[in-house]
PDB file of C-alpha atoms and ligand atoms in Angstrom:
ATOM      1  CA  MET R   1     -92.720  33.163  23.825  1.00 81.00           C
ATOM      2  CA  GLY R   2     -96.267  34.465  23.495  1.00 89.00           C
ATOM      3  CA  LEU R   3     -99.462  32.480  23.929  1.00 92.00           C
ATOM      4  CA  PHE R   4    -100.008  32.245  20.165  1.00 92.00           C
ATOM      5  CA  GLN R   5     -96.508  30.968  19.464  1.00 92.00           C
ATOM      6  CA  LYS R   6     -96.856  28.316  22.203  1.00 93.00           C
ATOM      7  CA  LYS R   7    -100.107  27.058  20.680  1.00 94.00           C
ATOM      8  CA  LYS R   8     -98.597  27.178  17.216  1.00 92.00           C
ATOM      9  CA  GLU R   9     -95.882  24.778  18.322  1.00 93.00           C
ATOM     10  CA  ILE R  10     -98.643  22.275  18.998  1.00 95.00           C
ATOM     11  CA  ASP R  11    -100.884  23.179  16.054  1.00 94.00           C
ATOM     12  CA  ASN R  12     -98.988  24.286  12.995  1.00 94.00           C
ATOM     13  CA  ASN R  13    -102.214  25.122  11.134  1.00 95.00           C
ATOM     14  CA  LEU R  14    -102.781  28.267  13.201  1.00 96.00           C
ATOM     15  CA  ILE R  15    -102.566  31.425  11.129  1.00 97.00           C
ATOM     16  CA  ILE R  16    -102.000  35.108  11.721  1.00 98.00           C
ATOM     17  CA  PRO R  17    -104.715  37.297  10.181  1.00 98.00           C
ATOM     18  CA  VAL R  18    -103.330  39.375   7.310  1.00 98.00           C
ATOM     19  CA  HIS R  19    -105.219  42.518   8.326  1.00 98.00           C
ATOM     20  CA  ILE R  20    -106.285  43.343  11.876  1.00 99.00           C
ATOM     21  CA  GLY R  21    -108.395  46.347  12.850  1.00 99.00           C
ATOM     22  CA  ILE R  22    -108.518  47.626  16.411  1.00 98.00           C
ATOM     23  CA  ILE R  23    -111.054  50.032  17.897  1.00 98.00           C
ATOM     24  CA  MET R  24    -108.897  51.426  20.700  1.00 98.00           C
ATOM     25  CA  ASP R  25    -111.749  52.052  23.129  1.00 98.00           C
ATOM     26  CA  GLY R  26    -112.087  52.428  26.875  1.00 98.00           C
ATOM     27  CA  ASN R  27    -109.467  55.021  27.797  1.00 98.00           C
ATOM     28  CA  GLY R  28    -111.955  57.254  29.581  1.00 98.00           C
ATOM     29  CA  ARG R  29    -113.420  54.450  31.716  1.00 98.00           C
ATOM     30  CA  TRP R  30    -109.937  53.204  32.556  1.00 98.00           C
ATOM     31  CA  ALA R  31    -109.087  56.633  33.972  1.00 98.00           C
ATOM     32  CA  LYS R  32    -112.419  57.046  35.752  1.00 98.00           C
ATOM     33  CA  LYS R  33    -111.970  53.741  37.566  1.00 98.00           C
ATOM     34  CA  ARG R  34    -108.745  55.128  38.984  1.00 98.00           C
ATOM     35  CA  GLY R  35    -110.175  58.536  39.895  1.00 98.00           C
ATOM     36  CA  LEU R  36    -108.089  60.178  37.161  1.00 98.00           C
ATOM     37  CA  PRO R  37    -109.129  62.641  34.443  1.00 97.00           C
ATOM     38  CA  ARG R  38    -110.140  60.996  31.146  1.00 97.00           C
ATOM     39  CA  THR R  39    -107.093  62.470  29.477  1.00 97.00           C
ATOM     40  CA  ALA R  40    -104.856  60.324  31.712  1.00 97.00           C
ATOM     41  CA  GLY R  41    -106.501  57.304  30.087  1.00 98.00           C
ATOM     42  CA  HIS R  42    -105.662  58.660  26.649  1.00 97.00           C
ATOM     43  CA  THR R  43    -102.003  59.014  27.624  1.00 96.00           C
ATOM     44  CA  VAL R  44    -101.764  55.390  28.763  1.00 97.00           C
ATOM     45  CA  GLY R  45    -103.842  54.263  25.771  1.00 97.00           C
ATOM     46  CA  ALA R  46    -101.457  56.014  23.374  1.00 95.00           C
ATOM     47  CA  LYS R  47     -98.521  54.265  25.015  1.00 95.00           C
ATOM     48  CA  ASN R  48    -100.268  50.953  24.616  1.00 97.00           C
ATOM     49  CA  PHE R  49    -100.899  51.692  20.943  1.00 95.00           C
ATOM     50  CA  ARG R  50     -97.145  51.625  20.493  1.00 94.00           C
ATOM     51  CA  THR R  51     -96.657  48.329  22.336  1.00 95.00           C
ATOM     52  CA  ILE R  52     -99.450  46.579  20.454  1.00 97.00           C
ATOM     53  CA  THR R  53     -98.361  47.954  17.072  1.00 96.00           C
ATOM     54  CA  ARG R  54     -94.815  46.669  17.592  1.00 95.00           C
ATOM     55  CA  TYR R  55     -96.150  43.312  18.677  1.00 96.00           C
ATOM     56  CA  CYS R  56     -98.421  42.934  15.642  1.00 97.00           C
ATOM     57  CA  SER R  57     -95.516  43.759  13.359  1.00 96.00           C
ATOM     58  CA  LYS R  58     -93.296  41.259  15.177  1.00 95.00           C
ATOM     59  CA  ILE R  59     -95.713  38.360  14.852  1.00 96.00           C
ATOM     60  CA  GLY R  60     -96.222  38.960  11.133  1.00 96.00           C
ATOM     61  CA  VAL R  61     -99.448  40.924  10.753  1.00 98.00           C
ATOM     62  CA  LYS R  62     -99.240  42.648   7.346  1.00 98.00           C
ATOM     63  CA  TYR R  63    -101.819  45.401   7.875  1.00 98.00           C
ATOM     64  CA  LEU R  64    -102.937  46.939  11.141  1.00 98.00           C
ATOM     65  CA  THR R  65    -105.650  49.601  11.228  1.00 98.00           C
ATOM     66  CA  VAL R  66    -106.114  51.430  14.502  1.00 98.00           C
ATOM     67  CA  TYR R  67    -109.051  53.706  15.223  1.00 98.00           C
ATOM     68  CA  ALA R  68    -107.626  56.707  17.040  1.00 98.00           C
ATOM     69  CA  PHE R  69    -110.201  59.491  16.533  1.00 98.00           C
ATOM     70  CA  SER R  70    -113.577  59.325  14.842  1.00 98.00           C
ATOM     71  CA  THR R  71    -115.488  61.985  12.903  1.00 98.00           C
ATOM     72  CA  GLU R  72    -117.911  61.935  15.859  1.00 98.00           C
ATOM     73  CA  ASN R  73    -115.255  62.404  18.544  1.00 98.00           C
ATOM     74  CA  TRP R  74    -115.228  66.193  17.921  1.00 98.00           C
ATOM     75  CA  LYS R  75    -118.437  66.215  20.000  1.00 98.00           C
ATOM     76  CA  ARG R  76    -116.414  65.669  23.156  1.00 98.00           C
ATOM     77  CA  PRO R  77    -115.662  68.498  25.613  1.00 97.00           C
ATOM     78  CA  GLN R  78    -113.208  70.995  24.137  1.00 97.00           C
ATOM     79  CA  GLU R  79    -110.565  70.258  26.765  1.00 96.00           C
ATOM     80  CA  GLU R  80    -110.591  66.531  25.953  1.00 97.00           C
ATOM     81  CA  VAL R  81    -110.300  67.224  22.205  1.00 98.00           C
ATOM     82  CA  THR R  82    -107.430  69.648  22.876  1.00 97.00           C
ATOM     83  CA  ALA R  83    -105.650  67.074  25.043  1.00 97.00           C
ATOM     84  CA  LEU R  84    -106.058  64.446  22.304  1.00 97.00           C
ATOM     85  CA  MET R  85    -104.625  66.799  19.657  1.00 98.00           C
ATOM     86  CA  LYS R  86    -101.653  67.454  21.929  1.00 97.00           C
ATOM     87  CA  LEU R  87    -101.099  63.714  22.321  1.00 96.00           C
ATOM     88  CA  PHE R  88    -101.336  63.141  18.565  1.00 96.00           C
ATOM     89  CA  LYS R  89     -98.739  65.859  17.994  1.00 96.00           C
ATOM     90  CA  GLN R  90     -96.375  64.332  20.535  1.00 94.00           C
ATOM     91  CA  TYR R  91     -96.817  60.841  19.111  1.00 92.00           C
ATOM     92  CA  LEU R  92     -96.372  61.927  15.531  1.00 91.00           C
ATOM     93  CA  GLN R  93     -93.191  63.768  16.404  1.00 90.00           C
ATOM     94  CA  GLU R  94     -91.927  60.556  17.923  1.00 88.00           C
ATOM     95  CA  ALA R  95     -93.323  58.481  15.047  1.00 83.00           C
ATOM     96  CA  LEU R  96     -90.970  60.259  12.658  1.00 82.00           C
ATOM     97  CA  THR R  97     -88.146  58.225  14.115  1.00 81.00           C
ATOM     98  CA  ASP R  98     -90.208  55.511  15.740  1.00 80.00           C
ATOM     99  CA  PHE R  99     -91.072  52.121  14.256  1.00 84.00           C
ATOM    100  CA  LEU R 100     -87.931  52.394  12.158  1.00 80.00           C
ATOM    101  CA  GLU R 101     -86.311  49.179  13.320  1.00 81.00           C
ATOM    102  CA  ASP R 102     -89.662  47.462  12.750  1.00 85.00           C
ATOM    103  CA  ASP R 103     -89.792  48.822   9.183  1.00 93.00           C
ATOM    104  CA  ILE R 104     -93.374  49.915   9.722  1.00 95.00           C
ATOM    105  CA  LYS R 105     -94.999  51.991   6.999  1.00 96.00           C
ATOM    106  CA  ILE R 106     -97.430  54.550   8.401  1.00 95.00           C
ATOM    107  CA  LYS R 107    -100.518  55.742   6.557  1.00 97.00           C
ATOM    108  CA  PHE R 108    -103.319  57.971   7.790  1.00 97.00           C
ATOM    109  CA  ILE R 109    -106.915  57.290   6.901  1.00 98.00           C
ATOM    110  CA  GLY R 110    -109.626  59.884   7.453  1.00 98.00           C
ATOM    111  CA  ASP R 111    -110.082  63.559   6.653  1.00 98.00           C
ATOM    112  CA  THR R 112    -106.835  64.929   7.989  1.00 97.00           C
ATOM    113  CA  THR R 113    -107.534  68.415   6.546  1.00 97.00           C
ATOM    114  CA  ALA R 114    -109.592  69.097   9.682  1.00 97.00           C
ATOM    115  CA  PHE R 115    -106.469  69.163  11.860  1.00 98.00           C
ATOM    116  CA  ASN R 116    -104.347  72.243  12.458  1.00 97.00           C
ATOM    117  CA  SER R 117    -101.556  72.940   9.995  1.00 97.00           C
ATOM    118  CA  GLU R 118     -98.820  71.746  12.357  1.00 96.00           C
ATOM    119  CA  LEU R 119    -100.502  68.372  12.789  1.00 96.00           C
ATOM    120  CA  GLN R 120    -101.192  68.105   9.048  1.00 97.00           C
ATOM    121  CA  GLN R 121     -97.531  68.739   8.335  1.00 96.00           C
ATOM    122  CA  LEU R 122     -96.518  66.043  10.824  1.00 94.00           C
ATOM    123  CA  ILE R 123     -98.952  63.636   9.195  1.00 96.00           C
ATOM    124  CA  MET R 124     -97.430  64.290   5.764  1.00 96.00           C
ATOM    125  CA  ASP R 125     -93.874  64.015   7.100  1.00 93.00           C
ATOM    126  CA  THR R 126     -94.627  60.738   8.897  1.00 94.00           C
ATOM    127  CA  GLU R 127     -96.097  59.217   5.734  1.00 95.00           C
ATOM    128  CA  GLU R 128     -93.205  60.510   3.677  1.00 94.00           C
ATOM    129  CA  VAL R 129     -90.372  59.173   5.888  1.00 92.00           C
ATOM    130  CA  SER R 130     -91.937  55.737   6.173  1.00 93.00           C
ATOM    131  CA  LYS R 131     -93.360  55.302   2.666  1.00 94.00           C
ATOM    132  CA  ASN R 132     -90.674  52.961   1.356  1.00 94.00           C
ATOM    133  CA  ARG R 133     -90.478  50.742   4.412  1.00 94.00           C
ATOM    134  CA  PRO R 134     -91.146  47.121   3.548  1.00 95.00           C
ATOM    135  CA  GLY R 135     -92.780  46.028   6.804  1.00 96.00           C
ATOM    136  CA  MET R 136     -96.287  46.092   8.210  1.00 97.00           C
ATOM    137  CA  VAL R 137     -98.631  48.823   6.979  1.00 98.00           C
ATOM    138  CA  LEU R 138    -100.029  50.752   9.931  1.00 97.00           C
ATOM    139  CA  ASN R 139    -103.194  52.682   9.075  1.00 98.00           C
ATOM    140  CA  ILE R 140    -103.945  55.275  11.724  1.00 97.00           C
ATOM    141  CA  ALA R 141    -107.599  56.302  11.480  1.00 98.00           C
ATOM    142  CA  MET R 142    -107.803  59.936  12.509  1.00 98.00           C
ATOM    143  CA  ASN R 143    -110.907  62.022  11.926  1.00 98.00           C
ATOM    144  CA  TYR R 144    -112.086  58.826  10.311  1.00 98.00           C
ATOM    145  CA  GLY R 145    -115.689  57.836   9.823  1.00 98.00           C
ATOM    146  CA  SER R 146    -116.705  55.137   7.414  1.00 98.00           C
ATOM    147  CA  ARG R 147    -119.868  56.925   6.311  1.00 98.00           C
ATOM    148  CA  SER R 148    -117.942  60.041   5.356  1.00 98.00           C
ATOM    149  CA  GLU R 149    -115.360  57.806   3.657  1.00 98.00           C
ATOM    150  CA  ILE R 150    -118.148  56.276   1.534  1.00 98.00           C
ATOM    151  CA  VAL R 151    -119.652  59.701   0.760  1.00 98.00           C
ATOM    152  CA  ARG R 152    -116.225  60.911  -0.347  1.00 98.00           C
ATOM    153  CA  ALA R 153    -115.851  57.858  -2.607  1.00 98.00           C
ATOM    154  CA  ILE R 154    -119.292  58.491  -4.155  1.00 98.00           C
ATOM    155  CA  LYS R 155    -118.388  62.126  -4.836  1.00 98.00           C
ATOM    156  CA  ASN R 156    -115.059  61.231  -6.427  1.00 98.00           C
ATOM    157  CA  ILE R 157    -116.588  58.497  -8.571  1.00 98.00           C
ATOM    158  CA  SER R 158    -119.483  60.784  -9.616  1.00 98.00           C
ATOM    159  CA  GLU R 159    -117.064  63.494 -10.641  1.00 98.00           C
ATOM    160  CA  LYS R 160    -115.262  61.045 -12.919  1.00 98.00           C
ATOM    161  CA  VAL R 161    -118.539  59.843 -14.404  1.00 98.00           C
ATOM    162  CA  CYS R 162    -119.578  63.455 -15.052  1.00 98.00           C
ATOM    163  CA  ASN R 163    -116.342  64.342 -16.798  1.00 98.00           C
ATOM    164  CA  GLY R 164    -116.364  61.128 -18.815  1.00 98.00           C
ATOM    165  CA  GLU R 165    -113.343  59.435 -17.185  1.00 98.00           C
ATOM    166  CA  LEU R 166    -115.580  56.615 -15.937  1.00 98.00           C
ATOM    167  CA  LYS R 167    -118.735  54.968 -17.252  1.00 98.00           C
ATOM    168  CA  ILE R 168    -121.588  53.917 -14.944  1.00 98.00           C
ATOM    169  CA  ASP R 169    -120.882  50.315 -15.925  1.00 98.00           C
ATOM    170  CA  ASP R 170    -117.309  50.639 -14.672  1.00 98.00           C
ATOM    171  CA  ILE R 171    -118.655  50.973 -11.124  1.00 98.00           C
ATOM    172  CA  ASN R 172    -118.387  47.691  -9.285  1.00 98.00           C
ATOM    173  CA  GLU R 173    -117.413  46.502  -5.788  1.00 98.00           C
ATOM    174  CA  LYS R 174    -113.706  46.537  -6.588  1.00 98.00           C
ATOM    175  CA  LEU R 175    -113.846  50.070  -7.977  1.00 98.00           C
ATOM    176  CA  VAL R 176    -115.663  51.337  -4.885  1.00 98.00           C
ATOM    177  CA  SER R 177    -112.934  49.729  -2.715  1.00 98.00           C
ATOM    178  CA  ASP R 178    -110.359  51.563  -4.758  1.00 98.00           C
ATOM    179  CA  TYR R 179    -111.940  54.893  -3.837  1.00 98.00           C
ATOM    180  CA  LEU R 180    -111.797  54.249  -0.084  1.00 98.00           C
ATOM    181  CA  TYR R 181    -108.889  55.369   2.084  1.00 98.00           C
ATOM    182  CA  THR R 182    -107.760  51.744   2.261  1.00 98.00           C
ATOM    183  CA  ALA R 183    -107.466  51.437  -1.549  1.00 98.00           C
ATOM    184  CA  GLY R 184    -105.208  48.598  -2.608  1.00 98.00           C
ATOM    185  CA  GLN R 185    -105.237  46.913   0.799  1.00 98.00           C
ATOM    186  CA  PRO R 186    -106.905  43.627   1.688  1.00 98.00           C
ATOM    187  CA  ASP R 187    -110.093  43.812   3.763  1.00 98.00           C
ATOM    188  CA  PRO R 188    -109.687  43.323   7.509  1.00 98.00           C
ATOM    189  CA  ASP R 189    -109.883  39.681   8.606  1.00 98.00           C
ATOM    190  CA  LEU R 190    -110.220  40.365  12.307  1.00 98.00           C
ATOM    191  CA  ILE R 191    -111.594  43.407  14.111  1.00 98.00           C
ATOM    192  CA  ILE R 192    -110.931  43.676  17.816  1.00 98.00           C
ATOM    193  CA  ARG R 193    -112.972  45.915  20.073  1.00 98.00           C
ATOM    194  CA  PRO R 194    -111.786  46.154  23.654  1.00 98.00           C
ATOM    195  CA  SER R 195    -113.946  47.747  26.367  1.00 97.00           C
ATOM    196  CA  GLY R 196    -116.955  45.499  25.895  1.00 97.00           C
ATOM    197  CA  GLU R 197    -119.030  47.617  23.491  1.00 98.00           C
ATOM    198  CA  TYR R 198    -120.951  45.592  20.913  1.00 98.00           C
ATOM    199  CA  ARG R 199    -120.937  48.107  18.090  1.00 98.00           C
ATOM    200  CA  ILE R 200    -118.924  49.217  15.077  1.00 98.00           C
ATOM    201  CA  SER R 201    -118.993  52.983  15.752  1.00 98.00           C
ATOM    202  CA  ASN R 202    -118.484  53.900  12.081  1.00 98.00           C
ATOM    203  CA  PHE R 203    -115.299  51.848  11.585  1.00 98.00           C
ATOM    204  CA  LEU R 204    -114.493  50.237   8.194  1.00 98.00           C
ATOM    205  CA  LEU R 205    -118.146  49.575   7.312  1.00 98.00           C
ATOM    206  CA  TYR R 206    -117.545  48.639   3.674  1.00 98.00           C
ATOM    207  CA  GLN R 207    -114.280  46.812   4.284  1.00 98.00           C
ATOM    208  CA  SER R 208    -115.505  44.702   7.208  1.00 98.00           C
ATOM    209  CA  ALA R 209    -118.353  42.965   5.343  1.00 98.00           C
ATOM    210  CA  TYR R 210    -116.796  39.571   6.193  1.00 98.00           C
ATOM    211  CA  ALA R 211    -114.460  40.459   9.053  1.00 98.00           C
ATOM    212  CA  GLU R 212    -114.521  38.362  12.223  1.00 98.00           C
ATOM    213  CA  TYR R 213    -115.232  40.394  15.369  1.00 98.00           C
ATOM    214  CA  VAL R 214    -113.701  39.810  18.762  1.00 98.00           C
ATOM    215  CA  ILE R 215    -115.185  41.936  21.546  1.00 98.00           C
ATOM    216  CA  ASP R 216    -113.208  41.926  24.757  1.00 96.00           C
ATOM    217  CA  ASN R 217    -114.256  43.227  28.117  1.00 97.00           C
ATOM    218  CA  ILE R 218    -110.848  44.762  28.763  1.00 98.00           C
ATOM    219  CA  LEU R 219    -110.243  48.507  28.549  1.00 98.00           C
ATOM    220  CA  TRP R 220    -107.752  49.563  25.888  1.00 98.00           C
ATOM    221  CA  PRO R 221    -104.974  50.801  28.249  1.00 98.00           C
ATOM    222  CA  ASP R 222    -104.992  47.301  29.827  1.00 98.00           C
ATOM    223  CA  TYR R 223    -105.129  45.424  26.527  1.00 98.00           C
ATOM    224  CA  SER R 224    -102.003  43.276  26.395  1.00 98.00           C
ATOM    225  CA  THR R 225    -100.070  41.309  23.805  1.00 98.00           C
ATOM    226  CA  ASP R 226    -101.524  38.143  25.387  1.00 97.00           C
ATOM    227  CA  ASP R 227    -104.985  39.561  24.691  1.00 98.00           C
ATOM    228  CA  ILE R 228    -103.993  40.009  21.040  1.00 98.00           C
ATOM    229  CA  ASP R 229    -102.870  36.384  21.010  1.00 98.00           C
ATOM    230  CA  ARG R 230    -106.174  35.278  22.521  1.00 98.00           C
ATOM    231  CA  ALA R 231    -108.071  37.261  19.881  1.00 98.00           C
ATOM    232  CA  ILE R 232    -106.012  35.602  17.135  1.00 98.00           C
ATOM    233  CA  LEU R 233    -106.676  32.168  18.622  1.00 97.00           C
ATOM    234  CA  GLU R 234    -110.388  32.983  18.759  1.00 98.00           C
ATOM    235  CA  TYR R 235    -110.161  34.069  15.106  1.00 98.00           C
ATOM    236  CA  ASN R 236    -108.597  30.709  14.270  1.00 98.00           C
ATOM    237  CA  SER R 237    -111.550  28.922  15.851  1.00 97.00           C
ATOM    238  CA  ARG R 238    -114.029  30.635  13.517  1.00 98.00           C
ATOM    239  CA  ASN R 239    -115.337  29.025  10.371  1.00 97.00           C
ATOM    240  CA  ARG R 240    -115.270  31.738   7.698  1.00 97.00           C
ATOM    241  CA  ARG R 241    -117.710  30.836   4.957  1.00 97.00           C
ATOM    242  CA  PHE R 242    -118.091  34.107   3.025  1.00 96.00           C
ATOM    243  CA  GLY R 243    -121.619  33.077   2.196  1.00 97.00           C
ATOM    244  CA  GLY R 244    -120.592  29.642   0.964  1.00 97.00           C
ATOM    245  CA  VAL R 245    -121.079  26.347   2.766  1.00 94.00           C
TER     246      VAL R 245
HETATM  247  C1  LIG Y   1    -111.098  55.700  23.073  1.00 63.22           C
HETATM  248  O1  LIG Y   1    -111.421  55.753  24.422  1.00 63.22           O
HETATM  249  C2  LIG Y   1    -110.298  56.885  22.616  1.00 63.22           C
HETATM  250  C3  LIG Y   1    -111.008  57.800  21.713  1.00 63.22           C
HETATM  251  C4  LIG Y   1    -112.221  57.638  21.282  1.00 63.22           C
HETATM  252  C5  LIG Y   1    -110.278  58.979  21.293  1.00 63.22           C
HETATM  253  P1  LIG Y   1    -112.675  56.558  24.946  1.00 63.22           P
HETATM  254  O2  LIG Y   1    -112.251  57.950  25.203  1.00 63.22           O
HETATM  255  O3  LIG Y   1    -113.832  56.424  24.027  1.00 63.22           O
HETATM  256  O4  LIG Y   1    -112.961  55.839  26.315  1.00 63.22           O
HETATM  257  P2  LIG Y   1    -114.373  55.473  26.919  1.00 63.22           P
HETATM  258  O5  LIG Y   1    -115.092  54.657  25.898  1.00 63.22           O
HETATM  259  O6  LIG Y   1    -115.083  56.757  27.190  1.00 63.22           O
HETATM  260  O7  LIG Y   1    -114.059  54.701  28.154  1.00 63.22           O
HETATM  261  C1  LIG Y   2    -114.838  54.639  18.740  1.00 63.22           C
HETATM  262  O1  LIG Y   2    -114.968  54.808  20.095  1.00 63.22           O
HETATM  263  C2  LIG Y   2    -113.794  55.577  18.220  1.00 63.22           C
HETATM  264  C3  LIG Y   2    -112.421  55.340  18.657  1.00 63.22           C
HETATM  265  C4  LIG Y   2    -112.024  54.385  19.455  1.00 63.22           C
HETATM  266  C5  LIG Y   2    -111.453  56.240  18.130  1.00 63.22           C
HETATM  267  P1  LIG Y   2    -116.082  55.765  20.724  1.00 63.22           P
HETATM  268  O2  LIG Y   2    -115.883  55.756  22.180  1.00 63.22           O
HETATM  269  O3  LIG Y   2    -116.049  57.090  20.062  1.00 63.22           O
HETATM  270  O4  LIG Y   2    -117.431  55.030  20.300  1.00 63.22           O
HETATM  271  P2  LIG Y   2    -118.874  55.050  20.972  1.00 63.22           P
HETATM  272  O5  LIG Y   2    -119.247  56.485  21.187  1.00 63.22           O
HETATM  273  O6  LIG Y   2    -118.760  54.295  22.241  1.00 63.22           O
HETATM  274  O7  LIG Y   2    -119.737  54.340  19.991  1.00 63.22           O
HETATM  275 MG1  LIG Y   3    -115.346  55.084  23.911  1.00 63.22          MG
END
């Protein structure tokens, strides 16, 4: 039994956040500490992504959004980007049959047209095979940046205003949400950032207006299911007011 479940036996009021976001950070430092190339950290981090995803689904999280590659990560050395693309390909090939028993539905958020055609095909196939699964929705943020997501929404809304499909007065907070990659999903309740960085790094800016943040000084490859439980317990200790009293 996990830490959360043990506490829940004592306090039945504890809840699981509906939507958790995770900034999977710290792979490079994890590798460096061990005298390994950064890419070795990405390999272990990708493995951990699987463990944590399964765990979140098992404990009843409904939506999990993981930040895998940002619009800014293309700035990294070519060999690191190439190694990451190779890892994504390998994981997506496995994802086609993976997460089946967990009934996880996989969705990609971000501009996936930037990837090579093989990867784009895998992305489409992965979404297609899992689209009717009833379990947790797993959003994988790849070539994702919240600013570019917002710019894309503005362009799409403007186009509709120009061609008369929408009126200016139709634009409200809900409509903007509906033009984001996460359209139709609840906003994240809890955002976890391992690796000790106190920043958002362009992740879910619009959606996280009232999310609770948990920053942990643990590098992503070491981030365990107990750490998820601790983050959820920390979330339960917060008083969410949404601007009220
Ligand atoms: C996160 O780990 C993975 C990606 C951004 C792709 P990092 O590679 O950013 O690891 P650190 O932050 O340099 O340790
Ligand atoms: C954020 O981590 C992106 C992902 C984890 C995919 P970064 O390592 O890119 O963020 P910064 O550069 O530390 O802000
Ligand atoms: Mg980083």
